[in-house]
Amino acid sequence: MKSTQKMVCLVDGEHYLPVTKSAIETLNNLGHIDVVAIVFIGGTEKLRTDDPESYSKMMGMPVHFGPNENEIPYDLIIEMIKECEADVVMDLSDEPVLDYSKRFKIASRVLAEGVTYKGPDFKFDPATEYDIMKKPSIKIIGTGKRIGKTAVSGFTARKIDANGYNPCVVAMGRGGPEKPEIVHGDQLKITPKFLMEQSDKGVHAASDHWEDALMSRVLTIGCRRCGGGMAGDVFLTNMEEGAKIANEVDSKFVIFEGSGAAIPPIKTNKNIVLIGANQPLHNIEGFFGPLRIELGDLILLTMCEEPMASVQKIKKIEEFIAKTNPDATVISTVFRPKPLGDITGKSVLFATTAPKTIQKVLVEHIESEYNCKVIGTTPHLSNRPLLQKDLDKYIGEADVMLTELKAAAVDVATKDALKYGLEVIYCDNIPIPISDNYPDLSKSVLNLVDSAIEDFDNS
């Protein structure tokens, strides 16, 4: 830990200048803080002059003003952080210059630079990043749960594996193992019976790394995590240990998969960010939605269809992404189920975590693409009691249980299906761009991987 912290202070014209000056002096006199820059962010009630030189002279050190005193100088704050190599931004402002939304916007910009943002009764630290990777790598993170991270992780792993990059996946989940667990998806035959055997041993056999191994057929490393902070950090995880294992296994590229809105605590070369178009706009545009958007090199907007998201909402989110992170490649997508086995001509019971509102679309896709009959569906893989009721209702009419490998897919869906003599076939979810107007998804993934490798080689 540094003995002295370099600090940028944010001040306003709503405070009487001698009071602000006293606060700066108090910080400098603490002994472990060096105020290296002051940024004026607005307010005129007690501001006697708009002349930066006069204000700086009265303050006793340079004060930096933005181009418009009526607008928060977000870019100037970041410029000062970089110029002064600051460790922390201290907010000495208050209402009405800064409201909650403006403070979260500052926090998102500051944390994206790896710098702490704090005030009198709050402190936001950047998410933990262990700089330990000996191989090129990417993170896959999201703005929430159930927006497709594992599906995109599997898609990414398959694409780059088919092109000779030899990847492995490191996933952390709320049901992950106490010690990082290697699953040789490239070698094991992961059958329903095999997963049931794992479940009977007390393993959460529908954890993300098992799904990754089954869907992508590459080596995966399963980790656990508990808790998720507002900016993506976790309270407890063994992913650092998992990353060290990834450094040693026979792979050339590593994919780190986030959990919910939690961010893998590993420094990577590039990032894929998923945003669920079904999420409330204020969660995407406010709080720490912008922070996650700023972290993305490739951004996938998922769930881009009615009734989860209107055309107007999708467009609004795309415009916000472009404004927040203009350098990112952005692709709006939907997911479509893909059985891992043959369901032609069979009566299918389909279990998913997708909301009930979209099931008609998914059923129509399954029946038209795979020439089968879906006799029943359940959206309750993550709700065991409701899942059990749906299974009891339909299981006697089905030949096949088609299920995503999530939540209760093994200990309830697979178990009951095998008990009733049904064939169990697991189901992948494939991301598909909503139109040809977007960049090619496969090429975009490969380009990102090449960019990550270049970044690693040059580091």
PDB file of C-alpha atoms in Angstrom, residues 18 31 81 85 95 106 125 139 154 172 180 182 185 191 194 197 203 210 251 326 360 397 428 438 443:
ATOM      1  CA  PRO A  18     -12.343  29.888   3.075  1.00  0.00           C
ATOM      2  CA  GLY A  31       0.096  13.162   6.550  1.00  0.00           C
ATOM      3  CA  ILE A  81      -6.543  11.751 -12.674  1.00  0.00           C
ATOM      4  CA  GLU A  85      -1.474   9.847 -11.537  1.00  0.00           C
ATOM      5  CA  GLU A  95     -26.328  19.403  -3.522  1.00  0.00           C
ATOM      6  CA  ILE A 106     -18.606  10.533 -11.687  1.00  0.00           C
ATOM      7  CA  ASP A 125     -13.319   1.318  -4.696  1.00  0.00           C
ATOM      8  CA  LYS A 139     -13.462 -11.382 -19.151  1.00  0.00           C
ATOM      9  CA  GLY A 154     -19.746 -21.240 -24.502  1.00  0.00           C
ATOM     10  CA  MET A 172     -17.258 -18.405 -10.756  1.00  0.00           C
ATOM     11  CA  PRO A 180     -11.306 -24.772  -7.903  1.00  0.00           C
ATOM     12  CA  ILE A 182     -11.126 -28.852 -13.266  1.00  0.00           C
ATOM     13  CA  GLY A 185     -14.942 -30.966 -21.171  1.00  0.00           C
ATOM     14  CA  THR A 191     -24.133 -37.541 -19.907  1.00  0.00           C
ATOM     15  CA  PHE A 194     -22.853 -38.806 -15.201  1.00  0.00           C
ATOM     16  CA  GLU A 197     -23.751 -39.183 -10.180  1.00  0.00           C
ATOM     17  CA  VAL A 203     -21.714 -31.482  -6.404  1.00  0.00           C
ATOM     18  CA  TRP A 210     -20.315 -27.778 -15.878  1.00  0.00           C
ATOM     19  CA  SER A 251      -4.377 -24.098 -22.915  1.00  0.00           C
ATOM     20  CA  PRO A 326     -17.832   5.013 -28.509  1.00  0.00           C
ATOM     21  CA  LYS A 360     -44.059 -19.084 -27.512  1.00  0.00           C
ATOM     22  CA  GLU A 397     -46.850 -37.125 -22.127  1.00  0.00           C
ATOM     23  CA  ASP A 428     -27.530 -24.681 -25.526  1.00  0.00           C
ATOM     24  CA  TYR A 438     -24.571  -5.389 -37.113  1.00  0.00           C
ATOM     25  CA  LYS A 443     -15.650 -12.377 -36.600  1.00  0.00           C
TER      26      LYS A 443
END
